[in-house]
């Protein structure tokens, strides 16, 4: 893979990456991970992600929830 350093706005980087196949994007992310040693990206399929739906509840009203628990 060719190494290139560019000073681009984030939106332009996203536009460029969106034109790559998922395999090419994963390769770019692996290379970036090697360079920085920080990124730990793991790609999963939509089907795998949908299996997680409903495992946790996010949002709601914490005051009402806590009062309901207190009243029980």
GROMACS .gro file of C-alpha atoms in nm:
model
   72
    1UNK     CA    1   0.000   0.000   0.000
    2UNK     CA    2   0.126   0.344  -0.089
    3UNK     CA    3   0.180   0.587   0.198
    4UNK     CA    4   0.049   0.941   0.143
    5UNK     CA    5   0.020   1.230   0.388
    6UNK     CA    6  -0.254   1.483   0.316
    7UNK     CA    7  -0.401   1.774   0.510
    8UNK     CA    8  -0.770   1.733   0.424
    9UNK     CA    9  -1.088   1.838   0.601
   10UNK     CA   10  -1.271   1.555   0.775
   11UNK     CA   11  -1.564   1.573   0.531
   12UNK     CA   12  -1.332   1.517   0.236
   13UNK     CA   13  -1.173   1.217   0.406
   14UNK     CA   14  -1.521   1.069   0.468
   15UNK     CA   15  -1.616   1.130   0.102
   16UNK     CA   16  -1.301   0.951  -0.017
   17UNK     CA   17  -1.343   0.658   0.222
   18UNK     CA   18  -1.708   0.617   0.121
   19UNK     CA   19  -1.594   0.543  -0.233
   20UNK     CA   20  -1.388   0.242  -0.120
   21UNK     CA   21  -1.519  -0.110  -0.079
   22UNK     CA   22  -1.562  -0.233   0.277
   23UNK     CA   23  -1.251  -0.449   0.237
   24UNK     CA   24  -1.045  -0.149   0.122
   25UNK     CA   25  -1.177   0.063   0.412
   26UNK     CA   26  -1.083  -0.212   0.658
   27UNK     CA   27  -0.734  -0.226   0.508
   28UNK     CA   28  -0.698   0.152   0.544
   29UNK     CA   29  -0.812   0.130   0.908
   30UNK     CA   30  -0.561  -0.149   0.979
   31UNK     CA   31  -0.284   0.064   0.832
   32UNK     CA   32  -0.396   0.364   1.040
   33UNK     CA   33  -0.400   0.143   1.348
   34UNK     CA   34  -0.040   0.040   1.281
   35UNK     CA   35   0.063   0.403   1.233
   36UNK     CA   36  -0.097   0.536   1.549
   37UNK     CA   37  -0.115   0.221   1.755
   38UNK     CA   38  -0.440   0.353   1.904
   39UNK     CA   39  -0.733   0.266   1.679
   40UNK     CA   40  -0.903  -0.062   1.762
   41UNK     CA   41  -1.183  -0.070   1.506
   42UNK     CA   42  -1.380  -0.389   1.458
   43UNK     CA   43  -1.624  -0.410   1.171
   44UNK     CA   44  -1.936  -0.625   1.206
   45UNK     CA   45  -2.218  -0.700   0.968
   46UNK     CA   46  -2.560  -0.540   0.992
   47UNK     CA   47  -2.705  -0.878   1.084
   48UNK     CA   48  -2.469  -0.908   1.382
   49UNK     CA   49  -2.553  -0.555   1.492
   50UNK     CA   50  -2.928  -0.617   1.473
   51UNK     CA   51  -2.887  -0.916   1.706
   52UNK     CA   52  -2.787  -0.667   1.978
   53UNK     CA   53  -3.111  -0.470   1.942
   54UNK     CA   54  -3.310  -0.465   2.266
   55UNK     CA   55  -3.030  -0.589   2.493
   56UNK     CA   56  -3.012  -0.257   2.677
   57UNK     CA   57  -3.247   0.034   2.727
   58UNK     CA   58  -3.114   0.382   2.663
   59UNK     CA   59  -3.296   0.705   2.737
   60UNK     CA   60  -3.613   0.757   2.932
   61UNK     CA   61  -3.674   0.968   3.238
   62UNK     CA   62  -3.445   0.875   3.525
   63UNK     CA   63  -3.647   1.075   3.782
   64UNK     CA   64  -3.970   0.891   3.700
   65UNK     CA   65  -3.786   0.558   3.689
   66UNK     CA   66  -3.620   0.614   4.028
   67UNK     CA   67  -3.950   0.727   4.191
   68UNK     CA   68  -4.124   0.417   4.053
   69UNK     CA   69  -3.853   0.194   4.199
   70UNK     CA   70  -3.871   0.376   4.534
   71UNK     CA   71  -4.250   0.338   4.551
   72UNK     CA   72  -4.231  -0.039   4.493
   0.00000   0.00000   0.00000
